[in-house]
């Protein structure tokens, strides 16, 4: 496909990458318009500013609106023409067919994982849990289904081994995506042809969205490598995986697994057997979990007051509830259930 003459971009969604792209297009003298939702507008940015997404839009004089239902919003539709490309950056809405059709194949989604293998949400957390180090910058056409449209362009890479928690992946992913998108815009400007490819449904996988407060409960019966990956998946920029100690709810971050101290019986799992230099060594199924940060509900690191023999544990009902919970997000945030 060829996009033809494009001089107008509508950017849907939120996040650091959208803002970096908006500034790039603005510097290229392209017309840009950002359509965001309440939950994106108030989100704190991770990299390019200490403020919120909305504050950055205002400070940089980027035209924008907050929309509750983009598919029926007349203030959005008036910006769409044959010279418009729409780009979705984790947009909060489900785009309806009649709205998608207005773009004539030029409403596109940026999806930072392989398709159709990683449809859905959950960011990098699902991929950290399963040890997936393959990165991708991908653009696909939007259809009424979830991440089902033809792939327009992509570029793959490998995350370095020192990437362990979501913030590590986000930083590299944004840099890679920004470079990739510069190339995409250059191809569009030159009206180069893109060879679109369909997604084979027999390879498709869908993963639902996650919520740290609901899903982040540590199951101490898992083996130590699985526990390590699970805790890493809910580390920065999230609040941290959840467990209990001395009847108090705590958050766990900055962990590693090792077998240097041998293998432990399952009944020993969760017991703190050594504390040294701010590092807690915890017995786990098939090895040791080293923990650098354990926070109470006030956000205080409590490692200095813990004692050997204390046990980290998670009530079974918390784990069962986490397995049953389905996180659904609306334009205003997490849907109450």
Short mmCIF file of C-alpha atoms in Angstrom, two decimals:
data_model
loop_
_atom_site.label_atom_id
_atom_site.label_comp_id
_atom_site.label_asym_id
_atom_site.label_seq_id
_atom_site.Cartn_x
_atom_site.Cartn_y
_atom_site.Cartn_z
CA UNK A 1 0.00 0.00 0.00
CA UNK A 2 0.96 3.65 -0.50
CA UNK A 3 -0.34 6.35 1.82
CA UNK A 4 -0.25 9.19 -0.71
CA UNK A 5 0.27 12.79 0.33
CA UNK A 6 0.12 12.98 4.13
CA UNK A 7 0.34 16.25 6.05
CA UNK A 8 -1.81 15.49 9.07
CA UNK A 9 -1.37 13.01 11.93
CA UNK A 10 -3.84 12.19 14.68
CA UNK A 11 -2.15 10.52 17.67
CA UNK A 12 -4.44 8.48 19.92
CA UNK A 13 -3.55 7.35 23.45
CA UNK A 14 -0.79 8.36 25.84
CA UNK A 15 2.72 7.74 27.11
CA UNK A 16 6.26 8.96 26.52
CA UNK A 17 6.58 7.55 22.99
CA UNK A 18 3.48 9.40 21.76
CA UNK A 19 4.90 12.68 23.06
CA UNK A 20 8.33 12.08 21.51
CA UNK A 21 6.64 11.35 18.17
CA UNK A 22 4.43 14.45 18.54
CA UNK A 23 7.48 16.66 19.06
CA UNK A 24 9.24 15.05 16.09
CA UNK A 25 6.28 15.61 13.75
CA UNK A 26 5.81 19.15 15.02
CA UNK A 27 9.45 19.89 14.19
CA UNK A 28 8.81 18.52 10.69
CA UNK A 29 5.96 21.06 10.31
CA UNK A 30 3.35 18.32 10.04
CA UNK A 31 -0.09 19.05 11.44
CA UNK A 32 -0.62 17.00 14.61
CA UNK A 33 -3.57 16.49 16.91
CA UNK A 34 -3.53 14.36 20.06
CA UNK A 35 -6.66 12.57 21.25
CA UNK A 36 -6.33 11.20 24.75
CA UNK A 37 -8.44 9.85 27.61
CA UNK A 38 -8.72 10.87 31.24
CA UNK A 39 -6.56 8.02 32.48
CA UNK A 40 -3.74 8.87 30.06
CA UNK A 41 -3.99 12.63 30.64
CA UNK A 42 -3.22 12.32 34.35
CA UNK A 43 -0.55 9.59 34.08
CA UNK A 44 2.95 10.41 35.25
CA UNK A 45 5.57 10.13 32.51
CA UNK A 46 8.47 7.71 32.91
CA UNK A 47 11.29 9.29 30.91
CA UNK A 48 10.90 12.59 29.10
CA UNK A 49 9.43 14.64 31.96
CA UNK A 50 8.78 14.53 35.70
CA UNK A 51 5.25 15.75 35.13
CA UNK A 52 2.09 14.19 33.76
CA UNK A 53 1.12 13.48 30.16
CA UNK A 54 -1.41 16.33 30.20
CA UNK A 55 1.07 18.81 31.66
CA UNK A 56 3.56 17.98 28.91
CA UNK A 57 0.91 18.57 26.21
CA UNK A 58 0.11 21.98 27.65
CA UNK A 59 3.73 23.00 28.25
CA UNK A 60 4.66 22.18 24.64
CA UNK A 61 1.54 23.72 23.07
CA UNK A 62 0.46 20.42 21.47
CA UNK A 63 -3.13 20.55 20.26
CA UNK A 64 -5.24 17.96 22.04
CA UNK A 65 -8.60 16.95 23.41
CA UNK A 66 -9.80 14.46 26.02
CA UNK A 67 -12.43 12.16 24.55
CA UNK A 68 -14.72 9.71 26.34
CA UNK A 69 -15.82 7.90 23.17
CA UNK A 70 -13.62 8.68 20.20
CA UNK A 71 -15.73 6.77 17.68
CA UNK A 72 -18.65 9.22 18.03
CA UNK A 73 -16.71 12.37 18.86
CA UNK A 74 -17.39 15.00 16.20
CA UNK A 75 -14.43 17.11 17.35
CA UNK A 76 -12.17 14.20 16.32
CA UNK A 77 -13.92 13.39 13.05
CA UNK A 78 -13.50 16.92 11.70
CA UNK A 79 -9.70 16.41 11.73
CA UNK A 80 -9.84 13.32 9.48
CA UNK A 81 -9.24 13.70 5.75
CA UNK A 82 -7.64 11.71 2.92
CA UNK A 83 -4.32 13.29 3.95
CA UNK A 84 -4.53 11.94 7.53
CA UNK A 85 -2.82 9.01 9.23
CA UNK A 86 -4.10 7.96 12.63
CA UNK A 87 -1.64 6.33 15.04
CA UNK A 88 -2.70 4.55 18.23
CA UNK A 89 -0.32 4.40 21.21
CA UNK A 90 -2.10 2.10 23.65
CA UNK A 91 -5.37 3.97 23.08
CA UNK A 92 -8.01 3.53 25.77
CA UNK A 93 -10.98 3.02 23.43
CA UNK A 94 -12.27 0.22 21.25
CA UNK A 95 -12.41 1.79 17.77
CA UNK A 96 -15.75 1.08 16.05
CA UNK A 97 -15.92 -0.02 12.41
CA UNK A 98 -17.63 3.14 11.14
CA UNK A 99 -14.84 5.23 12.71
CA UNK A 100 -12.08 2.96 11.37
CA UNK A 101 -13.56 3.21 7.87
CA UNK A 102 -13.15 7.00 7.89
CA UNK A 103 -9.37 6.51 7.62
CA UNK A 104 -9.55 4.22 4.57
CA UNK A 105 -6.87 1.85 5.86
CA UNK A 106 -4.72 4.59 7.41
CA UNK A 107 -5.67 4.07 11.06
CA UNK A 108 -2.68 2.23 12.49
CA UNK A 109 -1.64 0.76 15.84
CA UNK A 110 1.85 0.60 17.33
CA UNK A 111 2.28 -2.79 18.98
CA UNK A 112 5.57 -3.49 20.77
CA UNK A 113 5.49 -7.29 20.59
CA UNK A 114 5.21 -10.00 17.97
CA UNK A 115 1.86 -10.51 16.28
CA UNK A 116 -0.22 -12.58 16.31
CA UNK A 117 1.70 -14.23 19.19
CA UNK A 118 1.22 -11.43 21.71
CA UNK A 119 -2.17 -9.88 21.20
CA UNK A 120 -3.80 -8.05 24.08
CA UNK A 121 -2.28 -6.20 27.04
CA UNK A 122 -0.04 -6.68 30.02
CA UNK A 123 2.89 -4.72 28.63
CA UNK A 124 6.23 -6.40 29.21
CA UNK A 125 5.07 -8.23 32.35
CA UNK A 126 3.82 -11.38 30.61
CA UNK A 127 7.01 -11.52 28.56
CA UNK A 128 9.24 -11.14 31.61
CA UNK A 129 7.39 -14.01 33.27
CA UNK A 130 8.15 -16.33 30.38
CA UNK A 131 11.70 -15.05 29.75
CA UNK A 132 11.04 -13.55 26.30
CA UNK A 133 13.91 -11.25 25.22
CA UNK A 134 12.73 -10.62 21.64
CA UNK A 135 11.82 -6.98 21.00
CA UNK A 136 9.87 -5.59 18.08
CA UNK A 137 8.68 -2.25 16.74
CA UNK A 138 5.56 -3.00 14.72
CA UNK A 139 2.77 -1.10 12.97
CA UNK A 140 -0.45 -2.77 11.90
CA UNK A 141 -3.75 -1.63 10.46
CA UNK A 142 -6.60 -1.39 12.94
CA UNK A 143 -9.65 -3.59 12.43
CA UNK A 144 -12.63 -4.09 14.79
CA UNK A 145 -10.92 -7.18 16.32
CA UNK A 146 -8.10 -7.04 18.91
CA UNK A 147 -4.70 -6.51 17.23
CA UNK A 148 -5.88 -8.36 14.11
CA UNK A 149 -5.12 -6.04 11.17
CA UNK A 150 -2.46 -6.54 8.50
CA UNK A 151 1.12 -5.75 9.50
CA UNK A 152 2.35 -2.66 7.64
CA UNK A 153 5.96 -2.54 8.81
CA UNK A 154 8.16 -3.91 11.60
CA UNK A 155 11.69 -4.19 12.91
CA UNK A 156 12.92 -6.78 15.42
CA UNK A 157 15.80 -6.75 17.91
CA UNK A 158 16.95 -8.52 21.09
CA UNK A 159 16.82 -7.01 24.57
CA UNK A 160 20.16 -7.23 26.41
CA UNK A 161 20.53 -9.69 29.28
CA UNK A 162 20.66 -6.89 31.86
CA UNK A 163 17.01 -6.07 31.13
CA UNK A 164 15.14 -7.56 34.10
CA UNK A 165 12.20 -5.35 35.07
CA UNK A 166 9.59 -3.45 33.00
CA UNK A 167 11.30 -0.05 33.25
CA UNK A 168 14.43 -1.55 31.63
CA UNK A 169 12.40 -2.85 28.71
CA UNK A 170 10.39 0.37 28.35
CA UNK A 171 13.48 2.55 28.00
CA UNK A 172 15.03 0.43 25.25
CA UNK A 173 11.68 -0.15 23.53
CA UNK A 174 10.95 3.60 23.33
CA UNK A 175 14.39 4.36 21.89
CA UNK A 176 14.06 1.57 19.31
CA UNK A 177 10.49 2.55 18.42
CA UNK A 178 11.39 6.22 18.04
CA UNK A 179 14.18 5.37 15.58
CA UNK A 180 11.91 2.96 13.71
CA UNK A 181 9.13 5.55 13.43
CA UNK A 182 11.54 8.13 12.02
CA UNK A 183 12.18 5.69 9.20
CA UNK A 184 8.45 5.06 8.78
CA UNK A 185 7.67 8.79 8.46
CA UNK A 186 10.48 9.18 5.93
CA UNK A 187 8.99 6.37 3.80
CA UNK A 188 5.55 7.97 4.03
CA UNK A 189 6.93 11.35 2.97
CA UNK A 190 8.58 9.71 -0.06
CA UNK A 191 5.32 7.84 -0.78
CA UNK A 192 7.14 4.52 -0.75
CA UNK A 193 5.14 1.31 -0.99
CA UNK A 194 4.59 -0.83 2.11
CA UNK A 195 4.11 -4.57 1.60
CA UNK A 196 1.38 -5.49 4.07
CA UNK A 197 1.24 -9.02 5.47
CA UNK A 198 -1.66 -10.81 7.11
CA UNK A 199 -1.52 -12.44 10.53
CA UNK A 200 -1.87 -16.26 10.57
CA UNK A 201 -4.66 -16.98 13.04
CA UNK A 202 -3.34 -20.45 13.85
CA UNK A 203 -0.38 -18.77 15.61
CA UNK A 204 -2.45 -16.25 17.56
CA UNK A 205 -2.30 -15.87 21.35
CA UNK A 206 -4.17 -13.37 23.50
CA UNK A 207 -3.06 -12.17 26.94
CA UNK A 208 -5.36 -9.99 29.11
CA UNK A 209 -4.35 -6.83 30.90
CA UNK A 210 -2.75 -6.98 34.34
CA UNK A 211 -3.18 -4.91 37.48
CA UNK A 212 -0.42 -5.05 40.11
CA UNK A 213 -2.77 -4.57 43.08
CA UNK A 214 -5.00 -7.43 41.95
CA UNK A 215 -2.62 -9.87 40.27
CA UNK A 216 0.72 -9.27 42.00
CA UNK A 217 0.42 -11.84 44.84
CA UNK A 218 3.48 -14.12 45.12
CA UNK A 219 2.86 -17.86 45.16
CA UNK A 220 5.68 -19.26 47.33
CA UNK A 221 4.95 -22.81 46.17
CA UNK A 222 6.34 -21.99 42.69
CA UNK A 223 9.97 -22.75 41.90
CA UNK A 224 12.47 -20.00 42.60
CA UNK A 225 13.04 -19.02 38.94
CA UNK A 226 9.29 -18.54 38.41
CA UNK A 227 9.03 -16.49 41.62
CA UNK A 228 11.95 -14.32 40.51
CA UNK A 229 10.39 -13.61 37.10
CA UNK A 230 6.99 -12.95 38.65
CA UNK A 231 8.39 -10.37 41.07
CA UNK A 232 10.45 -8.76 38.30
CA UNK A 233 7.28 -8.48 36.16
CA UNK A 234 5.65 -6.19 38.77
CA UNK A 235 8.79 -4.17 39.61
CA UNK A 236 9.36 -0.52 38.54
CA UNK A 237 7.48 1.39 37.26
CA UNK A 238 4.82 -0.65 39.11
CA UNK A 239 4.32 -0.85 42.87
CA UNK A 240 5.92 -4.27 43.37
CA UNK A 241 4.74 -7.85 43.93
CA UNK A 242 2.73 -8.49 47.09
CA UNK A 243 3.14 -10.88 50.01
CA UNK A 244 2.86 -10.85 53.82
CA UNK A 245 5.27 -10.97 56.75
CA UNK A 246 4.23 -11.00 60.44
CA UNK A 247 0.63 -10.37 59.31
CA UNK A 248 1.65 -7.19 57.45
CA UNK A 249 1.20 -6.69 53.70
CA UNK A 250 4.47 -5.84 51.96
CA UNK A 251 5.80 -5.14 48.45
CA UNK A 252 8.87 -6.92 47.10
CA UNK A 253 11.30 -5.55 44.47
CA UNK A 254 14.87 -6.01 43.20
CA UNK A 255 15.29 -9.77 43.48
CA UNK A 256 17.54 -12.49 42.07
CA UNK A 257 17.61 -16.26 42.31
CA UNK A 258 20.56 -18.50 43.13
CA UNK A 259 21.28 -22.12 44.00
CA UNK A 260 24.56 -21.35 45.77
CA UNK A 261 23.15 -22.29 49.21
CA UNK A 262 21.57 -25.52 47.98
CA UNK A 263 18.02 -26.83 47.61
CA UNK A 264 15.31 -26.45 50.25
CA UNK A 265 12.25 -28.48 51.27
CA UNK A 266 8.93 -26.90 50.16
CA UNK A 267 7.96 -26.31 53.79
CA UNK A 268 10.98 -24.02 54.14
CA UNK A 269 9.80 -21.82 51.28
CA UNK A 270 9.47 -18.17 52.31
CA UNK A 271 11.66 -18.40 55.42
CA UNK A 272 14.35 -15.72 55.80
CA UNK A 273 17.51 -17.66 56.68
CA UNK A 274 20.15 -14.94 56.31
CA UNK A 275 20.27 -11.12 56.39
CA UNK A 276 23.47 -9.29 55.51
CA UNK A 277 24.31 -5.80 54.26
CA UNK A 278 20.67 -4.99 53.50
CA UNK A 279 20.17 -8.23 51.54
CA UNK A 280 17.56 -10.79 52.59
CA UNK A 281 18.12 -14.45 51.63
CA UNK A 282 14.88 -16.41 51.45
CA UNK A 283 14.48 -20.16 51.07
CA UNK A 284 12.37 -21.11 48.06
CA UNK A 285 11.39 -24.17 46.09
CA UNK A 286 14.63 -25.36 44.34
CA UNK A 287 16.86 -22.50 45.48
CA UNK A 288 17.24 -19.10 47.14
CA UNK A 289 15.56 -15.78 46.42
CA UNK A 290 17.74 -12.77 47.24
CA UNK A 291 15.71 -9.63 48.00
CA UNK A 292 17.06 -6.07 48.10
CA UNK A 293 13.82 -4.18 48.75
CA UNK A 294 10.80 -4.99 50.93
CA UNK A 295 8.40 -2.08 51.48
CA UNK A 296 5.58 -1.67 53.97
CA UNK A 297 2.34 0.08 53.04
CA UNK A 298 3.91 3.46 53.88
CA UNK A 299 6.55 2.85 51.21
CA UNK A 300 9.36 2.32 53.76
CA UNK A 301 12.04 -0.30 53.14
CA UNK A 302 11.75 -2.54 56.23
CA UNK A 303 14.67 -4.93 55.64
CA UNK A 304 16.58 -3.41 58.59
CA UNK A 305 13.87 -4.51 61.06
CA UNK A 306 13.36 -8.05 59.76
CA UNK A 307 14.79 -11.06 61.56
CA UNK A 308 16.10 -14.43 60.45
CA UNK A 309 13.35 -16.98 60.94
CA UNK A 310 10.61 -14.59 59.76
CA UNK A 311 8.56 -16.03 56.93
CA UNK A 312 7.19 -14.41 53.77
CA UNK A 313 3.84 -15.96 52.88
CA UNK A 314 0.72 -15.28 50.84
CA UNK A 315 -2.73 -16.47 52.00
CA UNK A 316 -4.13 -18.97 49.51
CA UNK A 317 -7.36 -16.99 49.09
CA UNK A 318 -5.34 -14.02 47.80
CA UNK A 319 -3.72 -16.17 45.12
CA UNK A 320 -7.05 -17.74 44.14
CA UNK A 321 -8.65 -14.30 43.83
CA UNK A 322 -5.75 -13.07 41.70
CA UNK A 323 -6.21 -16.00 39.32
CA UNK A 324 -9.93 -15.27 38.98
CA UNK A 325 -9.67 -11.49 38.51
CA UNK A 326 -10.00 -9.96 35.03
CA UNK A 327 -8.64 -6.40 34.81
CA UNK A 328 -10.74 -4.23 32.50
CA UNK A 329 -9.68 -0.66 31.75
CA UNK A 330 -11.96 2.10 30.48
CA UNK A 331 -10.98 5.59 29.24
CA UNK A 332 -11.34 6.73 32.87
CA UNK A 333 -9.18 3.96 34.35
CA UNK A 334 -9.68 0.52 35.95
CA UNK A 335 -13.27 -0.61 35.84
CA UNK A 336 -14.71 -1.36 39.29
CA UNK A 337 -15.96 -4.93 39.64
#
